[in-house]
mmCIF file of C-alpha atoms in Angstrom:
data_model
loop_
_atom_site.group_PDB
_atom_site.id
_atom_site.type_symbol
_atom_site.label_atom_id
_atom_site.label_comp_id
_atom_site.label_asym_id
_atom_site.label_seq_id
_atom_site.Cartn_x
_atom_site.Cartn_y
_atom_site.Cartn_z
ATOM 1 C CA UNK A 64 89.185 111.474 94.220
ATOM 2 C CA UNK A 65 88.392 107.988 95.570
ATOM 3 C CA UNK A 66 90.143 106.472 92.546
ATOM 4 C CA UNK A 67 93.247 108.551 93.233
ATOM 5 C CA UNK A 68 93.298 107.441 96.884
ATOM 6 C CA UNK A 69 92.897 103.829 95.796
ATOM 7 C CA UNK A 70 95.828 104.161 93.377
ATOM 8 C CA UNK A 71 97.924 105.786 96.113
ATOM 9 C CA UNK A 72 97.175 102.961 98.548
ATOM 10 C CA UNK A 73 98.020 100.327 95.959
ATOM 11 C CA UNK A 74 101.413 101.970 95.435
ATOM 12 C CA UNK A 75 102.390 101.965 99.129
ATOM 13 C CA UNK A 76 103.403 98.286 99.401
ATOM 14 C CA UNK A 77 105.632 98.724 96.366
ATOM 15 C CA UNK A 78 107.484 101.499 98.179
ATOM 16 C CA UNK A 79 107.986 99.213 101.186
ATOM 17 C CA UNK A 80 109.197 96.402 98.953
ATOM 18 C CA UNK A 81 111.546 98.814 97.156
ATOM 19 C CA UNK A 82 112.852 99.885 100.564
ATOM 20 C CA UNK A 83 113.487 96.234 101.458
ATOM 21 C CA UNK A 84 115.187 95.519 98.162
ATOM 22 C CA UNK A 85 117.468 98.535 98.626
ATOM 23 C CA UNK A 86 118.177 97.556 102.231
ATOM 24 C CA UNK A 87 119.291 94.109 101.106
ATOM 25 C CA UNK A 88 122.838 95.157 100.395
ATOM 26 C CA UNK A 89 124.711 92.023 101.325
ATOM 27 C CA UNK A 90 128.038 91.256 102.892
ATOM 28 C CA UNK A 91 129.039 88.180 100.934
ATOM 29 C CA UNK A 92 126.035 85.868 101.082
ATOM 30 C CA UNK A 93 124.676 87.272 104.346
ATOM 31 C CA UNK A 94 121.765 89.689 104.151
ATOM 32 C CA UNK A 95 122.332 93.016 105.862
ATOM 33 C CA UNK A 96 121.012 93.543 109.361
ATOM 34 C CA UNK A 97 118.938 96.463 108.038
ATOM 35 C CA UNK A 98 117.221 94.198 105.528
ATOM 36 C CA UNK A 99 116.458 91.580 108.197
ATOM 37 C CA UNK A 100 115.170 94.225 110.581
ATOM 38 C CA UNK A 101 112.890 95.854 108.006
ATOM 39 C CA UNK A 102 111.580 92.460 106.878
ATOM 40 C CA UNK A 103 110.823 91.508 110.490
ATOM 41 C CA UNK A 104 109.173 94.834 111.358
ATOM 42 C CA UNK A 105 107.081 94.696 108.185
ATOM 43 C CA UNK A 106 105.972 91.185 109.150
ATOM 44 C CA UNK A 107 104.959 92.319 112.634
ATOM 45 C CA UNK A 108 103.106 95.369 111.331
ATOM 46 C CA UNK A 109 101.248 93.346 108.688
ATOM 47 C CA UNK A 110 100.331 90.742 111.326
ATOM 48 C CA UNK A 111 98.452 93.407 113.260
ATOM 49 C CA UNK A 112 100.925 94.131 116.037
ATOM 50 C CA UNK A 113 100.396 97.537 117.639
ATOM 51 C CA UNK A 114 102.561 100.497 116.682
ATOM 52 C CA UNK A 115 103.976 100.519 120.217
ATOM 53 C CA UNK A 116 105.031 96.864 119.945
ATOM 54 C CA UNK A 117 106.648 97.433 116.561
ATOM 55 C CA UNK A 118 108.466 100.487 117.962
ATOM 56 C CA UNK A 119 109.724 98.431 120.915
ATOM 57 C CA UNK A 120 111.052 95.777 118.524
ATOM 58 C CA UNK A 121 112.783 98.518 116.545
ATOM 59 C CA UNK A 122 114.444 99.940 119.689
ATOM 60 C CA UNK A 123 115.670 96.527 120.866
ATOM 61 C CA UNK A 124 116.964 95.583 117.431
ATOM 62 C CA UNK A 125 118.679 98.965 117.082
ATOM 63 C CA UNK A 126 120.576 98.393 120.334
ATOM 64 C CA UNK A 127 121.511 94.879 119.233
ATOM 65 C CA UNK A 128 122.734 96.229 115.883
ATOM 66 C CA UNK A 129 125.069 98.631 117.705
ATOM 67 C CA UNK A 130 126.443 95.718 119.718
ATOM 68 C CA UNK A 131 126.928 93.696 116.515
ATOM 69 C CA UNK A 132 129.367 96.363 115.326
ATOM 70 C CA UNK A 133 129.288 95.170 111.713
ATOM 71 C CA UNK A 134 129.276 91.411 112.346
ATOM 72 C CA UNK A 135 127.154 89.735 109.643
ATOM 73 C CA UNK A 136 123.793 88.497 110.885
ATOM 74 C CA UNK A 137 124.502 84.897 109.888
ATOM 75 C CA UNK A 138 127.632 84.848 112.094
ATOM 76 C CA UNK A 139 125.745 85.568 115.320
ATOM 77 C CA UNK A 140 126.115 82.561 117.607
ATOM 78 C CA UNK A 141 124.857 81.654 121.102
ATOM 79 C CA UNK A 142 127.990 83.001 122.797
ATOM 80 C CA UNK A 143 127.589 86.349 121.081
ATOM 81 C CA UNK A 144 123.981 86.583 122.290
ATOM 82 C CA UNK A 145 125.123 85.656 125.813
ATOM 83 C CA UNK A 146 127.772 88.396 125.634
ATOM 84 C CA UNK A 147 125.105 90.899 124.604
ATOM 85 C CA UNK A 148 122.735 89.911 127.401
ATOM 86 C CA UNK A 149 125.625 89.984 129.886
ATOM 87 C CA UNK A 150 126.571 93.486 128.713
ATOM 88 C CA UNK A 151 122.956 94.583 129.223
ATOM 89 C CA UNK A 152 122.974 93.236 132.776
ATOM 90 C CA UNK A 153 126.436 94.727 133.497
ATOM 91 C CA UNK A 154 125.216 98.134 132.356
ATOM 92 C CA UNK A 155 122.784 98.151 135.286
ATOM 93 C CA UNK A 156 119.706 97.332 133.271
ATOM 94 C CA UNK A 157 116.793 95.811 135.187
ATOM 95 C CA UNK A 158 116.528 92.023 134.788
ATOM 96 C CA UNK A 159 113.015 92.404 133.371
ATOM 97 C CA UNK A 160 114.330 94.741 130.643
ATOM 98 C CA UNK A 161 117.098 92.299 129.718
ATOM 99 C CA UNK A 162 114.503 89.519 129.649
ATOM 100 C CA UNK A 163 112.378 91.616 127.255
ATOM 101 C CA UNK A 164 115.424 92.078 125.005
ATOM 102 C CA UNK A 165 115.942 88.310 125.035
ATOM 103 C CA UNK A 166 112.300 87.658 124.084
ATOM 104 C CA UNK A 167 112.440 90.187 121.246
ATOM 105 C CA UNK A 168 115.675 88.714 119.888
ATOM 106 C CA UNK A 169 114.182 85.218 120.130
ATOM 107 C CA UNK A 170 111.197 86.338 118.001
ATOM 108 C CA UNK A 171 113.494 88.100 115.539
ATOM 109 C CA UNK A 172 115.844 85.159 114.977
ATOM 110 C CA UNK A 173 113.020 82.595 114.857
ATOM 111 C CA UNK A 174 111.403 84.715 112.174
ATOM 112 C CA UNK A 175 114.657 84.846 110.186
ATOM 113 C CA UNK A 176 115.051 81.059 110.359
ATOM 114 C CA UNK A 177 111.399 80.450 109.415
ATOM 115 C CA UNK A 178 111.752 82.817 106.447
ATOM 116 C CA UNK A 179 115.013 81.042 105.511
ATOM 117 C CA UNK A 180 116.957 84.304 105.699
ATOM 118 C CA UNK A 181 119.505 82.608 107.981
ATOM 119 C CA UNK A 182 120.131 78.892 108.319
ATOM 120 C CA UNK A 183 120.826 78.434 112.034
ATOM 121 C CA UNK A 184 119.052 79.702 115.131
ATOM 122 C CA UNK A 185 121.608 81.493 117.345
ATOM 123 C CA UNK A 186 119.498 81.383 120.525
ATOM 124 C CA UNK A 187 119.096 77.599 120.428
ATOM 125 C CA UNK A 188 120.866 76.876 123.736
ATOM 126 C CA UNK A 189 120.661 80.335 125.281
ATOM 127 C CA UNK A 190 118.651 80.421 128.486
ATOM 128 C CA UNK A 191 116.575 83.533 129.213
ATOM 129 C CA UNK A 192 117.828 85.786 131.990
ATOM 130 C CA UNK A 193 116.157 85.108 135.315
ATOM 131 C CA UNK A 194 113.773 87.657 136.702
ATOM 132 C CA UNK A 195 113.747 87.835 140.487
ATOM 133 C CA UNK A 196 110.353 87.198 142.011
ATOM 134 C CA UNK A 197 108.917 90.209 143.749
ATOM 135 C CA UNK A 198 106.293 90.070 146.455
ATOM 136 C CA UNK A 199 103.601 92.655 146.013
ATOM 137 C CA UNK A 200 102.912 94.665 149.168
ATOM 138 C CA UNK A 201 99.512 94.039 150.662
ATOM 139 C CA UNK A 202 97.080 96.492 152.174
ATOM 140 C CA UNK A 203 97.405 97.209 155.882
ATOM 141 C CA UNK A 204 94.449 96.736 158.195
ATOM 142 C CA UNK A 205 94.146 100.533 158.371
ATOM 143 C CA UNK A 206 93.926 100.766 154.574
ATOM 144 C CA UNK A 207 91.263 98.062 154.466
ATOM 145 C CA UNK A 208 89.307 99.858 157.194
ATOM 146 C CA UNK A 209 89.495 103.164 155.306
ATOM 147 C CA UNK A 210 88.189 101.585 152.099
ATOM 148 C CA UNK A 211 85.473 99.764 154.064
ATOM 149 C CA UNK A 212 84.262 103.087 155.509
ATOM 150 C CA UNK A 213 84.045 104.573 152.006
ATOM 151 C CA UNK A 214 82.027 101.583 150.785
ATOM 152 C CA UNK A 215 79.410 101.689 153.567
ATOM 153 C CA UNK A 216 75.905 102.072 152.260
ATOM 154 C CA UNK A 217 73.073 100.159 150.620
ATOM 155 C CA UNK A 218 73.010 101.530 147.087
ATOM 156 C CA UNK A 219 73.467 98.889 144.386
ATOM 157 C CA UNK A 220 76.741 100.509 143.285
ATOM 158 C CA UNK A 221 78.231 100.486 146.807
ATOM 159 C CA UNK A 222 77.094 96.892 147.423
ATOM 160 C CA UNK A 223 78.714 95.807 144.143
ATOM 161 C CA UNK A 224 81.936 97.710 144.844
ATOM 162 C CA UNK A 225 82.153 96.315 148.408
ATOM 163 C CA UNK A 226 81.684 92.769 147.035
ATOM 164 C CA UNK A 227 84.431 93.292 144.441
ATOM 165 C CA UNK A 228 86.750 94.797 147.033
ATOM 166 C CA UNK A 229 86.334 91.933 149.498
ATOM 167 C CA UNK A 230 86.601 89.369 146.721
ATOM 168 C CA UNK A 231 89.975 90.826 145.719
ATOM 169 C CA UNK A 232 91.139 91.009 149.360
ATOM 170 C CA UNK A 233 90.027 87.457 150.206
ATOM 171 C CA UNK A 234 91.437 85.834 147.061
ATOM 172 C CA UNK A 235 94.570 87.930 146.543
ATOM 173 C CA UNK A 236 93.226 89.059 143.189
ATOM 174 C CA UNK A 237 95.317 91.830 141.613
ATOM 175 C CA UNK A 238 93.904 94.559 139.475
#
């Protein structure tokens, strides 16, 4: 049984490679977006990225693919990326979400250039969208007093918790 499982595991990468080979239907000399996406996601997965991270990359790249509307991957230029980011902002998306899309696209296209799948980096002069700075609300004096009442006592646990609480209050430490 162990031998059968070992054989099965050794066959799995071949299936992935076959999937990549089949996805590499090209438009002229340009590799398909699907091929590039699968190659990138496989790279992230094999590098130990979490399933959630890989899924997030897949979602962002899927949305970008829709925006591409059939444009070959090697014809994406900085203005096209700016149009995409502008469309994301115009759709009412939060600036932090658009910034995440930018970061994911930056990783994707850097990977494609490093792997020599495409020759030029389309985000070269594209600036990331700005994220407005937000000020975190602080605790009111009443809130501090309520927590202080809860932490009254001389047990080691309460003394430790009171010290941690006042350390975070005095230094602005966020948890």
